[in-house]
C-alpha cells in the first residue's frame, strides 16, 4: 500500500482547483505516493453557508486522519503569511503525530520578508513590521511554529515530493 499524503494548501481556491488537484495527485503517483486532495469541491450540492463549511471541515479532518503524512503549500496567501486553514491542517497533523513536509518559494528569512525597520526598548533592538509589531528573528523563512514542526523545502510541490520519496526510501 503506498504512503498516503494529504495535500494541504490554498490550492483549493484556485479557479482550476480540481484540475490542479489532479496534477498534484499525478506528481504524487510519480513518486510512489498516494495524494489525498481536500474534498472542498465534492460537498453535497444542497449544502450552503455554515452547513457547507462544517461538512468541508469534517471531511478534510477525516482525510488528514486517514493519511500517513501531510504535504503543505506554505507559500504566502493573501498577504505575507501562509493560508490560515493550511496552518491549521499542519498543526492538526503534527498533533496526530504525522510527519509534515512543506514547500514555499520564500527563501528569505521572516525579517527579510516583512521587516520595515528597527526599534529599541528595554529588551534591546528589534525588527518591526509596518504596524510596529516585533518580527521574529530566528533566521527561518516561516513562523517558528511551522518551520520547527515540518520539513520545509524551498521550491515547489515536485521538489518537496522528491524529499518525501527520499525520506521514505531511507526509512525502509
mmCIF file of C-alpha atoms in Angstrom:
data_model
loop_
_atom_site.group_PDB
_atom_site.id
_atom_site.type_symbol
_atom_site.label_atom_id
_atom_site.label_comp_id
_atom_site.label_asym_id
_atom_site.label_seq_id
_atom_site.Cartn_x
_atom_site.Cartn_y
_atom_site.Cartn_z
ATOM 1 C CA UNK A 1 0.000 0.000 0.000
ATOM 2 C CA UNK A 2 1.516 3.365 -0.974
ATOM 3 C CA UNK A 3 2.285 6.106 1.535
ATOM 4 C CA UNK A 4 -0.800 8.345 1.664
ATOM 5 C CA UNK A 5 -0.299 12.076 1.942
ATOM 6 C CA UNK A 6 -2.882 14.812 2.481
ATOM 7 C CA UNK A 7 -2.324 17.714 0.080
ATOM 8 C CA UNK A 8 -2.827 20.817 2.225
ATOM 9 C CA UNK A 9 -2.820 24.277 0.746
ATOM 10 C CA UNK A 10 -4.760 27.201 -0.601
ATOM 11 C CA UNK A 11 -4.770 25.426 -3.960
ATOM 12 C CA UNK A 12 -8.466 24.623 -3.359
ATOM 13 C CA UNK A 13 -9.195 28.330 -4.014
ATOM 14 C CA UNK A 14 -7.616 28.355 -7.473
ATOM 15 C CA UNK A 15 -10.001 28.801 -10.415
ATOM 16 C CA UNK A 16 -8.697 25.453 -11.706
ATOM 17 C CA UNK A 17 -8.685 23.797 -8.268
ATOM 18 C CA UNK A 18 -9.919 20.380 -9.353
ATOM 19 C CA UNK A 19 -7.540 20.130 -12.317
ATOM 20 C CA UNK A 20 -4.677 21.364 -10.142
ATOM 21 C CA UNK A 21 -5.540 18.744 -7.533
ATOM 22 C CA UNK A 22 -5.336 16.054 -10.196
ATOM 23 C CA UNK A 23 -1.944 17.411 -11.252
ATOM 24 C CA UNK A 24 -0.707 17.227 -7.648
ATOM 25 C CA UNK A 25 -2.047 13.683 -7.359
ATOM 26 C CA UNK A 26 -0.221 12.722 -10.578
ATOM 27 C CA UNK A 27 3.024 14.163 -9.180
ATOM 28 C CA UNK A 28 2.463 12.104 -6.041
ATOM 29 C CA UNK A 29 1.879 8.950 -8.103
ATOM 30 C CA UNK A 30 5.175 9.549 -9.957
ATOM 31 C CA UNK A 31 6.877 9.490 -6.535
ATOM 32 C CA UNK A 32 5.054 6.304 -5.491
ATOM 33 C CA UNK A 33 2.801 8.220 -3.094
ATOM 34 C CA UNK A 34 -0.984 8.455 -2.988
ATOM 35 C CA UNK A 35 -2.101 12.090 -2.884
ATOM 36 C CA UNK A 36 -5.295 12.848 -0.978
ATOM 37 C CA UNK A 37 -6.721 16.132 -2.230
ATOM 38 C CA UNK A 38 -9.093 18.092 0.051
ATOM 39 C CA UNK A 39 -12.752 17.403 -0.514
ATOM 40 C CA UNK A 40 -13.967 21.011 -0.688
ATOM 41 C CA UNK A 41 -15.356 20.635 -4.202
ATOM 42 C CA UNK A 42 -17.097 17.318 -3.547
ATOM 43 C CA UNK A 43 -19.618 18.555 -0.976
ATOM 44 C CA UNK A 44 -23.302 17.727 -1.380
ATOM 45 C CA UNK A 45 -24.918 20.294 -3.679
ATOM 46 C CA UNK A 46 -27.735 21.086 -1.238
ATOM 47 C CA UNK A 47 -25.349 22.408 1.423
ATOM 48 C CA UNK A 48 -24.525 26.110 1.749
ATOM 49 C CA UNK A 49 -23.166 28.582 4.275
ATOM 50 C CA UNK A 50 -22.218 27.225 7.712
ATOM 51 C CA UNK A 51 -23.561 23.749 6.886
ATOM 52 C CA UNK A 52 -21.240 23.549 3.891
ATOM 53 C CA UNK A 53 -18.323 24.872 5.934
ATOM 54 C CA UNK A 54 -18.866 22.236 8.635
ATOM 55 C CA UNK A 55 -19.115 19.477 6.021
ATOM 56 C CA UNK A 56 -15.813 20.570 4.433
ATOM 57 C CA UNK A 57 -14.131 20.808 7.849
ATOM 58 C CA UNK A 58 -15.243 17.317 8.917
ATOM 59 C CA UNK A 59 -14.375 15.744 5.548
ATOM 60 C CA UNK A 60 -10.891 17.250 5.438
ATOM 61 C CA UNK A 61 -10.142 16.408 9.088
ATOM 62 C CA UNK A 62 -11.129 12.800 8.376
ATOM 63 C CA UNK A 63 -8.904 12.809 5.300
ATOM 64 C CA UNK A 64 -5.954 14.059 7.381
ATOM 65 C CA UNK A 65 -6.679 11.356 9.962
ATOM 66 C CA UNK A 66 -6.601 8.686 7.247
ATOM 67 C CA UNK A 67 -3.324 9.970 5.757
ATOM 68 C CA UNK A 68 0.191 8.856 6.673
ATOM 69 C CA UNK A 69 1.524 12.413 6.393
ATOM 70 C CA UNK A 70 0.888 15.878 5.008
ATOM 71 C CA UNK A 71 2.350 17.855 2.119
ATOM 72 C CA UNK A 72 1.593 21.544 2.715
ATOM 73 C CA UNK A 73 1.796 24.509 0.363
ATOM 74 C CA UNK A 74 3.049 27.234 2.725
ATOM 75 C CA UNK A 75 3.580 29.928 0.133
ATOM 76 C CA UNK A 76 2.172 33.321 1.122
ATOM 77 C CA UNK A 77 -1.561 33.615 0.579
ATOM 78 C CA UNK A 78 -3.473 36.902 0.689
ATOM 79 C CA UNK A 79 -0.520 38.580 2.399
ATOM 80 C CA UNK A 80 2.897 37.702 3.809
ATOM 81 C CA UNK A 81 1.828 34.566 5.692
ATOM 82 C CA UNK A 82 0.667 31.084 4.621
ATOM 83 C CA UNK A 83 -3.049 30.303 4.450
ATOM 84 C CA UNK A 84 -4.521 30.012 7.951
ATOM 85 C CA UNK A 85 -6.502 26.893 7.030
ATOM 86 C CA UNK A 86 -3.319 25.219 5.820
ATOM 87 C CA UNK A 87 -1.529 26.253 9.021
ATOM 88 C CA UNK A 88 -4.361 24.600 10.987
ATOM 89 C CA UNK A 89 -4.028 21.420 8.917
ATOM 90 C CA UNK A 90 -0.274 21.334 9.582
ATOM 91 C CA UNK A 91 -0.847 21.759 13.314
ATOM 92 C CA UNK A 92 -3.573 19.133 13.348
ATOM 93 C CA UNK A 93 -1.345 16.611 11.570
ATOM 94 C CA UNK A 94 1.528 17.349 13.955
ATOM 95 C CA UNK A 95 -0.827 16.854 16.915
ATOM 96 C CA UNK A 96 -1.749 13.457 15.455
ATOM 97 C CA UNK A 97 1.949 12.556 15.225
ATOM 98 C CA UNK A 98 2.006 12.589 11.432
ATOM 99 C CA UNK A 99 5.058 13.841 9.535
ATOM 100 C CA UNK A 100 4.629 17.093 7.634
ATOM 101 C CA UNK A 101 6.602 18.287 4.646
ATOM 102 C CA UNK A 102 6.030 21.802 3.385
ATOM 103 C CA UNK A 103 7.102 23.808 0.391
ATOM 104 C CA UNK A 104 7.419 27.509 -0.221
ATOM 105 C CA UNK A 105 9.153 29.754 -2.715
ATOM 106 C CA UNK A 106 10.103 32.067 0.182
ATOM 107 C CA UNK A 107 13.813 31.567 0.791
ATOM 108 C CA UNK A 108 14.473 34.752 2.744
ATOM 109 C CA UNK A 109 14.054 34.977 6.493
ATOM 110 C CA UNK A 110 10.857 36.318 8.027
ATOM 111 C CA UNK A 111 12.805 39.511 8.833
ATOM 112 C CA UNK A 112 13.771 39.884 5.173
ATOM 113 C CA UNK A 113 10.184 39.264 4.089
ATOM 114 C CA UNK A 114 8.256 41.642 6.365
ATOM 115 C CA UNK A 115 10.570 43.906 8.354
ATOM 116 C CA UNK A 116 10.312 47.613 7.634
ATOM 117 C CA UNK A 117 12.669 48.870 10.285
ATOM 118 C CA UNK A 118 14.071 48.576 13.747
ATOM 119 C CA UNK A 119 13.004 49.772 17.154
ATOM 120 C CA UNK A 120 14.642 49.666 20.518
ATOM 121 C CA UNK A 121 13.230 49.365 24.002
ATOM 122 C CA UNK A 122 14.187 47.866 27.365
ATOM 123 C CA UNK A 123 14.544 44.474 25.664
ATOM 124 C CA UNK A 124 17.051 45.857 23.201
ATOM 125 C CA UNK A 125 16.889 46.364 19.444
ATOM 126 C CA UNK A 126 14.249 44.511 17.459
ATOM 127 C CA UNK A 127 12.891 44.356 13.948
ATOM 128 C CA UNK A 128 9.379 45.679 13.403
ATOM 129 C CA UNK A 129 6.722 45.392 10.726
ATOM 130 C CA UNK A 130 4.597 48.182 9.230
ATOM 131 C CA UNK A 131 2.340 48.161 12.317
ATOM 132 C CA UNK A 132 5.208 48.322 14.811
ATOM 133 C CA UNK A 133 4.948 44.672 15.862
ATOM 134 C CA UNK A 134 8.122 42.695 16.521
ATOM 135 C CA UNK A 135 9.224 40.470 13.653
ATOM 136 C CA UNK A 136 10.720 37.204 14.893
ATOM 137 C CA UNK A 137 14.382 36.842 14.047
ATOM 138 C CA UNK A 138 15.274 33.150 14.096
ATOM 139 C CA UNK A 139 16.803 33.054 10.628
ATOM 140 C CA UNK A 140 13.895 30.962 9.304
ATOM 141 C CA UNK A 141 11.709 31.549 6.261
ATOM 142 C CA UNK A 142 8.450 30.766 8.110
ATOM 143 C CA UNK A 143 6.983 31.396 11.530
ATOM 144 C CA UNK A 144 8.793 29.144 14.008
ATOM 145 C CA UNK A 145 5.669 27.083 14.747
ATOM 146 C CA UNK A 146 5.569 25.977 11.108
ATOM 147 C CA UNK A 147 9.316 25.887 10.454
ATOM 148 C CA UNK A 148 10.033 23.756 13.521
ATOM 149 C CA UNK A 149 7.155 21.316 13.015
ATOM 150 C CA UNK A 150 7.689 20.458 9.353
ATOM 151 C CA UNK A 151 10.432 19.575 6.933
ATOM 152 C CA UNK A 152 10.463 22.752 4.847
ATOM 153 C CA UNK A 153 11.615 22.678 1.238
ATOM 154 C CA UNK A 154 12.299 25.874 -0.677
ATOM 155 C CA UNK A 155 10.796 25.057 -4.038
ATOM 156 C CA UNK A 156 7.598 23.622 -5.448
ATOM 157 C CA UNK A 157 5.447 20.555 -4.832
ATOM 158 C CA UNK A 158 7.627 18.402 -7.101
ATOM 159 C CA UNK A 159 10.782 19.285 -5.126
ATOM 160 C CA UNK A 160 9.001 18.547 -1.874
ATOM 161 C CA UNK A 161 7.728 15.204 -3.170
ATOM 162 C CA UNK A 162 11.298 14.265 -4.122
ATOM 163 C CA UNK A 163 12.296 14.952 -0.500
ATOM 164 C CA UNK A 164 9.424 12.811 0.787
ATOM 165 C CA UNK A 165 10.283 9.939 -1.576
ATOM 166 C CA UNK A 166 13.921 10.121 -0.453
ATOM 167 C CA UNK A 167 12.816 10.025 3.193
ATOM 168 C CA UNK A 168 10.601 7.001 2.527
ATOM 169 C CA UNK A 169 13.417 5.144 0.717
ATOM 170 C CA UNK A 170 15.819 5.808 3.605
ATOM 171 C CA UNK A 171 13.236 4.731 6.177
ATOM 172 C CA UNK A 172 12.916 1.251 4.648
#
